[in-house]
Coordinates of C-alpha atoms in Angstrom, one line a residue:
X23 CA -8.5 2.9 7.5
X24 CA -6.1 5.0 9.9
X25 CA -3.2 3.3 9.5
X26 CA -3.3 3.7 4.8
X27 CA -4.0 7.6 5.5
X28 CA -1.1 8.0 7.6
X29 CA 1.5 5.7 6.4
X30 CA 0.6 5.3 3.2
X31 CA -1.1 8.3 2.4
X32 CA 1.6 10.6 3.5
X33 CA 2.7 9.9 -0.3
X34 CA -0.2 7.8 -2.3
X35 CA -2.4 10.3 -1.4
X36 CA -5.3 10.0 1.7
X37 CA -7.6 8.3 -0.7
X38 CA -4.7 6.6 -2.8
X39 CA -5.3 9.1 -5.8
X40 CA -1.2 9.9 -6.0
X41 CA 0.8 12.5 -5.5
X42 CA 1.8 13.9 -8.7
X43 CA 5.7 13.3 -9.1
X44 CA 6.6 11.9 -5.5
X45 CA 3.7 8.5 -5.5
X46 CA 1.3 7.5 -8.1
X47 CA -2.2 6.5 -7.9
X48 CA -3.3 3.5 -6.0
X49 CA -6.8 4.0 -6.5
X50 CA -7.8 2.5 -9.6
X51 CA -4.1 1.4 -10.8
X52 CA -4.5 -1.6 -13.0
X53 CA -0.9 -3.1 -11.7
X54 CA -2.4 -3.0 -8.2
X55 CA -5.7 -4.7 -9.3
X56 CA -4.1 -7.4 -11.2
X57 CA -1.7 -8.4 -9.0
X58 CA -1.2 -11.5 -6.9
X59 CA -2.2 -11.2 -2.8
X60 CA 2.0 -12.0 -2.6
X61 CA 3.2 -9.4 -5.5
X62 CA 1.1 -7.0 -3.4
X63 CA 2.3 -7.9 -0.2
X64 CA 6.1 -7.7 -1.5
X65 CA 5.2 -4.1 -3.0
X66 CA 3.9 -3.4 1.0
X67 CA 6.0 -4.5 2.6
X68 CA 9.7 -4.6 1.0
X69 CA 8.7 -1.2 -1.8
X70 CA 8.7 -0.9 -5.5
X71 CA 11.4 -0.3 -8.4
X72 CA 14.7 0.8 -5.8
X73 CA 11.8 2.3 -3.8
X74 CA 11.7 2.2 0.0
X75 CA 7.8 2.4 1.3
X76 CA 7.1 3.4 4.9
X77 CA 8.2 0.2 7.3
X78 CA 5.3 -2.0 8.1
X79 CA 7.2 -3.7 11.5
X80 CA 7.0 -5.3 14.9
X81 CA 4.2 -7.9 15.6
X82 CA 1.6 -6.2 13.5
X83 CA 3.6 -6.6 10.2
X84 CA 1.4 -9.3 8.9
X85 CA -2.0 -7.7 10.2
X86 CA -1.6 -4.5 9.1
X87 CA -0.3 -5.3 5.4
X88 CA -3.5 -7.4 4.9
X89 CA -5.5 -4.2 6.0
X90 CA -3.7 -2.4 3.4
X91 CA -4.0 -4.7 0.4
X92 CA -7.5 -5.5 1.3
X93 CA -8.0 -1.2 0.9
X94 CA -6.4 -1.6 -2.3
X95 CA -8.5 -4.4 -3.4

């Protein structure tokens, strides 16, 4: 998926394996395998813990965060 490797891989890593002390691991994390489709989403969309992730905006907010949670998934 183009749009995880270069928004969210910039930090999470291309393949969501983390960046050791900037994101960690996607790939694998039992938080994001356990967690609700709308936790998820929030995490996406709004960030983490005071954290601010890449914007997601304009028209293909909705689409595009799906995308992303289902590569999570």
């Amino acid at each position: 998926l183009a749009y995880f490797k270069e928004t969210c891989g910039a930090c999470h890593g291309e393949n969501g394996e983390g960046t050791k002390g900037l994101a960690p691991a996607l790939k694998g994390n039992d938080w994001v395998k356990s967690a609700s489709d709308g936790d998820l989403a929030g995490v996406i969309t709004k960030g983490r813990g005071g954290v601010e992730l890449a914007e997601i905006g304009g028209l293909a907010q909705e689409k595009e965060e799906i995308r992303v949670r289902s590569r999570l998934r």
